[in-house]
Tab-separated table of C-alpha atoms and ligand atoms in Angstrom:
chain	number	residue	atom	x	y	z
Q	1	UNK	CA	-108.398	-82.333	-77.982
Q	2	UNK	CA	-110.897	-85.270	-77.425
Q	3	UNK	CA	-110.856	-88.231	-75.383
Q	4	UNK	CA	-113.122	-90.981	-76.878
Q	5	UNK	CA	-115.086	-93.683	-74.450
Q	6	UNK	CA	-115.386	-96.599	-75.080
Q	7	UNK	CA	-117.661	-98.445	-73.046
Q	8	UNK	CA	-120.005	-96.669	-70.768
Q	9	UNK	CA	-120.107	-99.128	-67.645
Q	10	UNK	CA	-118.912	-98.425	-63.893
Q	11	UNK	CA	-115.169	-97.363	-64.963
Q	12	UNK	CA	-116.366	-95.938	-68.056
Q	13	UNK	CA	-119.089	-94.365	-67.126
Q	14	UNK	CA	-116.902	-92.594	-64.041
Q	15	UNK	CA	-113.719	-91.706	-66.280
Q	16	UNK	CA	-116.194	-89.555	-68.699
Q	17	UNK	CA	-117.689	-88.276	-65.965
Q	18	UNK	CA	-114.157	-87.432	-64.441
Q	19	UNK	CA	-112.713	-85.943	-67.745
Q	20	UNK	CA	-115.786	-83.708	-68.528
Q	21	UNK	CA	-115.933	-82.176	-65.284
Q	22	UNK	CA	-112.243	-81.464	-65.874
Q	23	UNK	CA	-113.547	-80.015	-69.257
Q	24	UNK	CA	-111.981	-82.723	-71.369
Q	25	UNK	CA	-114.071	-83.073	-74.369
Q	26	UNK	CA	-115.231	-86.874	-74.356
Q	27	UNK	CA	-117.300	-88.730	-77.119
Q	28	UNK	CA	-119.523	-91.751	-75.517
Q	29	UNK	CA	-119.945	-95.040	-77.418
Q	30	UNK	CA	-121.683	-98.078	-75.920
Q	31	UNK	CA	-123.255	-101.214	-77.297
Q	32	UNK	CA	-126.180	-98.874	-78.570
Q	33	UNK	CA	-126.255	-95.189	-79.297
Q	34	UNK	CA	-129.795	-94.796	-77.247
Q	35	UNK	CA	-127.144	-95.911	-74.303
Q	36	UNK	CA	-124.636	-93.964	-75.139
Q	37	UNK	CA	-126.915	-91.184	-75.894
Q	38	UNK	CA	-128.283	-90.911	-72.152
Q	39	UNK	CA	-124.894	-91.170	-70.976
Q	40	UNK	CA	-124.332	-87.791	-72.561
Q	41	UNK	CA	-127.197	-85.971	-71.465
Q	42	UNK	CA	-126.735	-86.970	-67.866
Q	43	UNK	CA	-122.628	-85.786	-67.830
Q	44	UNK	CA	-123.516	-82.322	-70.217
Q	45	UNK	CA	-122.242	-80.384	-71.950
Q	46	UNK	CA	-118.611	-81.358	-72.667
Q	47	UNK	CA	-120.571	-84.892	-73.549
Q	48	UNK	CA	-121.370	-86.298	-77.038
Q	49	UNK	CA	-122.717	-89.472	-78.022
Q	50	UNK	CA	-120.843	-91.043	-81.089
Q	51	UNK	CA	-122.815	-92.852	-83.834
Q	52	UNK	CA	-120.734	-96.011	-83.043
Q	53	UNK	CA	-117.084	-97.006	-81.912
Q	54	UNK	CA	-115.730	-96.341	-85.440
Q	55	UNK	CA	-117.612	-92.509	-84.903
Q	56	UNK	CA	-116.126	-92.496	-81.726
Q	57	UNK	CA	-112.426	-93.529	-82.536
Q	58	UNK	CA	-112.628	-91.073	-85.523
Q	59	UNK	CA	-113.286	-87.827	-83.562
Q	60	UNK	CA	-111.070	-88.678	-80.594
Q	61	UNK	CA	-107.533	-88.034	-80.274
Q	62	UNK	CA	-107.594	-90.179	-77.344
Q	63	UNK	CA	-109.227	-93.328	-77.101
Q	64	UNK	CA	-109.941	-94.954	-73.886
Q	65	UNK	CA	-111.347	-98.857	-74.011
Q	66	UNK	CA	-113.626	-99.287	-70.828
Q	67	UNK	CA	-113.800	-103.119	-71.702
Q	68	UNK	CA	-113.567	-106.031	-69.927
Q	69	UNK	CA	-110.903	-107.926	-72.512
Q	70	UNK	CA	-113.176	-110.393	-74.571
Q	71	UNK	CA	-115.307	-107.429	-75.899
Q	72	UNK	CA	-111.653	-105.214	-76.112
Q	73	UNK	CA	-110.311	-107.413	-78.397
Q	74	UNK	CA	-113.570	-107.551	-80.568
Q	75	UNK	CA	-113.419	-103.502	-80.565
Q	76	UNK	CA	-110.028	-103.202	-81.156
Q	77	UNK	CA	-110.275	-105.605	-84.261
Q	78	UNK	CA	-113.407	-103.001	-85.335
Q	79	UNK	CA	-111.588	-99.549	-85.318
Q	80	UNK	CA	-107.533	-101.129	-85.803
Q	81	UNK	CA	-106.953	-98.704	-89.118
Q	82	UNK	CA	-108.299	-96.083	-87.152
Q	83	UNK	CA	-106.250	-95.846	-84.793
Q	84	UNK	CA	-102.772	-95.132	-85.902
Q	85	UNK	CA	-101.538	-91.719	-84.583
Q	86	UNK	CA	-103.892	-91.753	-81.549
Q	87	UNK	CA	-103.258	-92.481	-77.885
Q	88	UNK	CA	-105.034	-95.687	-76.387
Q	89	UNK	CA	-105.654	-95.727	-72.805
Q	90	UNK	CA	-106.707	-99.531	-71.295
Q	91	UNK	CA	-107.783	-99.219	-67.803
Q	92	UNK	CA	-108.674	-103.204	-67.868
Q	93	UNK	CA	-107.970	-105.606	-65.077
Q	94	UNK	CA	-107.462	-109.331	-66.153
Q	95	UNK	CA	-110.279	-111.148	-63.979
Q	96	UNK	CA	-114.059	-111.667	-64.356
Q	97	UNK	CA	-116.581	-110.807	-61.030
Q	98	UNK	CA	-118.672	-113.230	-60.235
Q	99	UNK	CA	-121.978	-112.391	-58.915
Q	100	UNK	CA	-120.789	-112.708	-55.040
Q	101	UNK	CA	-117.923	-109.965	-55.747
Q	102	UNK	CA	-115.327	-112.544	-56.096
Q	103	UNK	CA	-112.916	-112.171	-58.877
Q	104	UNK	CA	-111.188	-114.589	-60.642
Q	105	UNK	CA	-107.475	-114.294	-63.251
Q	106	UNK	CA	-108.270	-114.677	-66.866
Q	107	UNK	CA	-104.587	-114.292	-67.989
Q	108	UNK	CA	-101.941	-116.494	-66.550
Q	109	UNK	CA	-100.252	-115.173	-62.942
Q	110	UNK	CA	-97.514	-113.031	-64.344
Q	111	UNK	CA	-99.635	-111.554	-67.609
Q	112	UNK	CA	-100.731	-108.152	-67.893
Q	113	UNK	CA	-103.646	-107.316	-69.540
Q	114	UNK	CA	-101.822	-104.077	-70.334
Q	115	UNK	CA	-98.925	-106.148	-71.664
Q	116	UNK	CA	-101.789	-107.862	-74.280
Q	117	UNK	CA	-103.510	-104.891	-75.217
Q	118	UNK	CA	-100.628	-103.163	-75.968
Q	119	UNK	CA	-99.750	-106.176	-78.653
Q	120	UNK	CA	-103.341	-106.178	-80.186
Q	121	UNK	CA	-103.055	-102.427	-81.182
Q	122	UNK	CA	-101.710	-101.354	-84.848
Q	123	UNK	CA	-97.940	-100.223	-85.478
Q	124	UNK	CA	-98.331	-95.957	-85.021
Q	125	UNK	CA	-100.741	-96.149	-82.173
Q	126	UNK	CA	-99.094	-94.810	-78.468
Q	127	UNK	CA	-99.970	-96.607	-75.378
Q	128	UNK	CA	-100.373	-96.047	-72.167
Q	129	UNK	CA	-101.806	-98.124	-68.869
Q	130	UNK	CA	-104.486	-95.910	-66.465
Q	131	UNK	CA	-107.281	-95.446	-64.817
Q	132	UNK	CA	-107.645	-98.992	-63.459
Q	133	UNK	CA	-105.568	-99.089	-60.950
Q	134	UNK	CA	-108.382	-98.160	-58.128
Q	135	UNK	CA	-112.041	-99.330	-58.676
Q	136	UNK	CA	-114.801	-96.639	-60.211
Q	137	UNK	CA	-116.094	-95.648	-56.762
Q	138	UNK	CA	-112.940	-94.898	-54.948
Q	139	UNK	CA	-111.949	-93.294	-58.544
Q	140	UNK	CA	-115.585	-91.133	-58.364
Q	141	UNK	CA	-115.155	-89.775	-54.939
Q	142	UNK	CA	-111.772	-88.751	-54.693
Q	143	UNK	CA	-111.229	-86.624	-57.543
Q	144	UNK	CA	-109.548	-82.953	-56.961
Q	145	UNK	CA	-109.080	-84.378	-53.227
Q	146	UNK	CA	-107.690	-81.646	-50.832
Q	147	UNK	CA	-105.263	-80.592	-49.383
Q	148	UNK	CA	-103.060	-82.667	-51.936
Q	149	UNK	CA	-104.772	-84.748	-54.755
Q	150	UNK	CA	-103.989	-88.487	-55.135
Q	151	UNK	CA	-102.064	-90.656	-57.330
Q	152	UNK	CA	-103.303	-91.954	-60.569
Q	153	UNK	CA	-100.182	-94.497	-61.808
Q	154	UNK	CA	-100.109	-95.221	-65.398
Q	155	UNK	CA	-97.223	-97.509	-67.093
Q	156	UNK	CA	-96.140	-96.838	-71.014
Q	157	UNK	CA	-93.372	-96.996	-73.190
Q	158	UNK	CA	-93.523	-93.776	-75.038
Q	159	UNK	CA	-93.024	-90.564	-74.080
Q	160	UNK	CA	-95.425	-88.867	-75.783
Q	161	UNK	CA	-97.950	-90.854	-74.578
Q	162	UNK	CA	-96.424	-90.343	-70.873
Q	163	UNK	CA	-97.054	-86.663	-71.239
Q	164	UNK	CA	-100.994	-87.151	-72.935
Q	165	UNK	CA	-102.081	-89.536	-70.159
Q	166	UNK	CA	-100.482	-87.254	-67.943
Q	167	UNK	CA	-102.338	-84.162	-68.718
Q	168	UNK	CA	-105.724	-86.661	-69.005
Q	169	UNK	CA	-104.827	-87.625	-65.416
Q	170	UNK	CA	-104.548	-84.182	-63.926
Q	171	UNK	CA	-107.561	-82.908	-65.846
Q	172	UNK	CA	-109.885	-85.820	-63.973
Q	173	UNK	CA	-108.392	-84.480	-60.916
Q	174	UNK	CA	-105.575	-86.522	-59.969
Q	175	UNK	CA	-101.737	-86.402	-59.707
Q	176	UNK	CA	-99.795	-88.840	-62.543
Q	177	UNK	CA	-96.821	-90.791	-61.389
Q	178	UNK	CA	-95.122	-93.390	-63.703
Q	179	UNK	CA	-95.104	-97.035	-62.659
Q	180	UNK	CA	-92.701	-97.668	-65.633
Q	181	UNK	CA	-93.118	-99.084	-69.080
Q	182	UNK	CA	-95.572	-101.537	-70.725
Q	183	UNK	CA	-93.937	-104.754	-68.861
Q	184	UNK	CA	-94.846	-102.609	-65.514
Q	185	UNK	CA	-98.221	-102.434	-66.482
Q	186	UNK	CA	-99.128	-105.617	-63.517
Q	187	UNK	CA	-98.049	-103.642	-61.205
Q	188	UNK	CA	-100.916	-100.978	-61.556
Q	189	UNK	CA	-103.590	-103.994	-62.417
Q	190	UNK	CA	-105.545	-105.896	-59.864
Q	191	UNK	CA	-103.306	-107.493	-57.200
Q	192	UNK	CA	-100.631	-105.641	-58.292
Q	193	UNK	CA	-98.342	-103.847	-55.360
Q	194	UNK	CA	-99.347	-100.410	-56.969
Q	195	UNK	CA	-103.238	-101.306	-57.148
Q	196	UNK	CA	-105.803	-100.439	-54.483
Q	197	UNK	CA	-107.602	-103.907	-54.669
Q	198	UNK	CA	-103.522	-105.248	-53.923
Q	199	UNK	CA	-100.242	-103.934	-52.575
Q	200	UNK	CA	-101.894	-100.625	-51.904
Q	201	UNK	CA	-104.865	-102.434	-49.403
Q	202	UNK	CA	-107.273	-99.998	-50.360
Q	203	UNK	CA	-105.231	-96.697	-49.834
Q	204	UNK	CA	-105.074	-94.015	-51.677
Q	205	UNK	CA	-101.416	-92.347	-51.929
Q	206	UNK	CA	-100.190	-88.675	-52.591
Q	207	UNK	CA	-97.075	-87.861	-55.038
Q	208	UNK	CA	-94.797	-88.276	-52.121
Q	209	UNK	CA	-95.569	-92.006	-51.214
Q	210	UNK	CA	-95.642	-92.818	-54.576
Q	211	UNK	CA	-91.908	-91.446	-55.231
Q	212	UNK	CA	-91.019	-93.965	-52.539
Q	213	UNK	CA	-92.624	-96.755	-54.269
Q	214	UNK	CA	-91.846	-96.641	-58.301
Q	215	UNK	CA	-88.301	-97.539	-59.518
Q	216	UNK	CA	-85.782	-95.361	-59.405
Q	217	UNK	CA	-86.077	-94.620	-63.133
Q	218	UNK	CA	-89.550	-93.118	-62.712
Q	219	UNK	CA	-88.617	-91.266	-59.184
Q	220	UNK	CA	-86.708	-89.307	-60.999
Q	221	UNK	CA	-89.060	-87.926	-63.029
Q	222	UNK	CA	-92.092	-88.076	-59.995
Q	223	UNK	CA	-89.386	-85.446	-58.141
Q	224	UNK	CA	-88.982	-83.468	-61.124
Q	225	UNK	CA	-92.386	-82.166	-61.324
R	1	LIG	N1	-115.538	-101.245	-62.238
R	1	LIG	C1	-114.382	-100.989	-61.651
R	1	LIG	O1	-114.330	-100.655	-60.445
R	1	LIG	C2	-113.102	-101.073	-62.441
R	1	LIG	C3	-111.916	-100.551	-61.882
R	1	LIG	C4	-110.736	-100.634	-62.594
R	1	LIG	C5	-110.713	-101.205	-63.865
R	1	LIG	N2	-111.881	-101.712	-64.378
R	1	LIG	C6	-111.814	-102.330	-65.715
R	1	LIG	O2	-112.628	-101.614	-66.610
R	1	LIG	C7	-113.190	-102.497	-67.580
R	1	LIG	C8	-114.720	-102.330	-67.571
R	1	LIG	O3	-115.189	-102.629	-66.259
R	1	LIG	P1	-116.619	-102.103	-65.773
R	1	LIG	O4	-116.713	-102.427	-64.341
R	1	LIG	O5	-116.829	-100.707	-66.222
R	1	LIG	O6	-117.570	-103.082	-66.584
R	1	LIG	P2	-119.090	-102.833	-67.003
R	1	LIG	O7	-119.758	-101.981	-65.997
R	1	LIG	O8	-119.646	-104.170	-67.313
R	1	LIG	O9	-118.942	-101.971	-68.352
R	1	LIG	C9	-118.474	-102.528	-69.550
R	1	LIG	C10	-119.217	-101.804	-70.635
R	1	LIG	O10	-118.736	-102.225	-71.906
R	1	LIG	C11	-119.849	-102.137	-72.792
R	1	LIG	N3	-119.579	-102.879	-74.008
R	1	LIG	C12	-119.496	-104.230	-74.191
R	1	LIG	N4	-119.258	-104.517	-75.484
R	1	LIG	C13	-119.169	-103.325	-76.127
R	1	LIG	C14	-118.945	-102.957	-77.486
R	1	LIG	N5	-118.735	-103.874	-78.446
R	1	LIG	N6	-118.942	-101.638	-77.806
R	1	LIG	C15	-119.145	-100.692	-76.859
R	1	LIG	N7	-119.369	-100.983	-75.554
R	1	LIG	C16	-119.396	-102.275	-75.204
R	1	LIG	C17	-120.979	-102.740	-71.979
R	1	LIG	O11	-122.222	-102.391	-72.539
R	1	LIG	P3	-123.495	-103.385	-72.341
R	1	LIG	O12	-123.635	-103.572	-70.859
R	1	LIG	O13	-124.592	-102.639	-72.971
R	1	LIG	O14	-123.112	-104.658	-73.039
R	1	LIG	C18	-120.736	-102.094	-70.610
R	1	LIG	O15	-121.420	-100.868	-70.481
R	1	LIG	C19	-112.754	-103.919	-67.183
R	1	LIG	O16	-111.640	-104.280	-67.949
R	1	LIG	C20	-112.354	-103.762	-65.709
R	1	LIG	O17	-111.355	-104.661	-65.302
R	1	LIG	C21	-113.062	-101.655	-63.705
């Protein structure tokens, strides 16, 4: 298994760095491959720059887009027949930071980003929302916490894709828990009541909080584990 990605900025740059120390395999591209290049010799070992995004997509079973969404539509447009068959992970928020901090919507209150990404990608390609749902910082320095690890939500439709982002989840040092399906996905994005920078205030939750606050669909499986 490989987990392409996609963009090598602050998210990016922190969910390679996650999923290598877990010993994921992951495959860097950026906008050049000298970028992408010195990403991969600063994480090690379990890091490879790819030629391109096409390289990337094509050696990855699992391809997460570190994008804001302008550039993720251009890149999904790029690799499309590529990536049938393959798990895409969007961590994206739907707002712009302006140089204060401040952010701003760029989808209409009530749109997902995850709900749009998940209708730009190609019939055959599983979907799942993570890794956005806390910034990169918090998401750097609280992986493998102790005594009990924190929550990582992620929202998708499919199960196979549940049980992929899942094991990606655990291996970057957190505990999954399912916020629900696609049409969930706001609730795990920026001032959503799941997301650090919104309902959550900047906490970070264990297993057992976060059984109180998804549905009662996705308890059911939170208690199972
Ligand atoms: N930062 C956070 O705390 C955080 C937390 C949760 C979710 N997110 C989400 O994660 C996404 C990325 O945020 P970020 O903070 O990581 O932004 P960022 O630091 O600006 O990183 C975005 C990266 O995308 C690269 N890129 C742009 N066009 C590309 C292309 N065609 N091919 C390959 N790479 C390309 C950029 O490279 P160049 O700079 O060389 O153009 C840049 O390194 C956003 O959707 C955001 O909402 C961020």
């Amino acid at each position: 298994m490989a987990t392409a990605i996609i963009g090598i900025g602050n998210l990016g740059g922190t969910v390679a760095r996650e999923l290598a120390s877990g010993g994921e395999p992951v495959i860097l591209s950026a906008s050049s491959q000298a970028k992408a290049k010195k990403a991969a010799a600063q994480i090690g070992s379990a890091a490879s720059a790819a030629l391109n995004n096409r390289d990337a997509v094509q050696r990855a079973d699992n391809v997460v887009f570190a994008l804001w969404l302008d550039p993720m539509r251009e890149v999904i447009d790029e690799v499309a027949d590529l990536l049938p068959g393959k798990l895409v992970i969007d961590p994206s928020n739907p707002v712009s930071v302006a140089a204060d901090g401040t952010l701003t919507r760029t989808l209409p209150e009530g749109e997902s980003s995850g709900e749009l990404v998940a209708t730009l990608l190609p019939q055959g390609t599983r979907f799942a929302k993570a890794f956005g749902s806390m910034g990169a910082t918090m998401l750097a320095s609280n992986a493998f916490r102790q005594p009990q690890r924190a929550v990582l939500f992620y929202a998708t439709d499919d199960a196979t894709a549940a049980s992929e982002v899942q094991r990606l989840i655990r291996v970057a040092g957190f505990d999954p828990a399912p916020a629900g399906g696609v049409a969930k996905a706001g609730r795990i994005e920026v001032g959503g009541d799941l997301h650090a920078w919104g309902g959550l205030n900047g906490r970070l939750i264990d297993i057992d909080e976060a059984a109180l606050l998804v549905g009662p669909a996705e308890r059911a499986s939170v208690v199972a584990k």
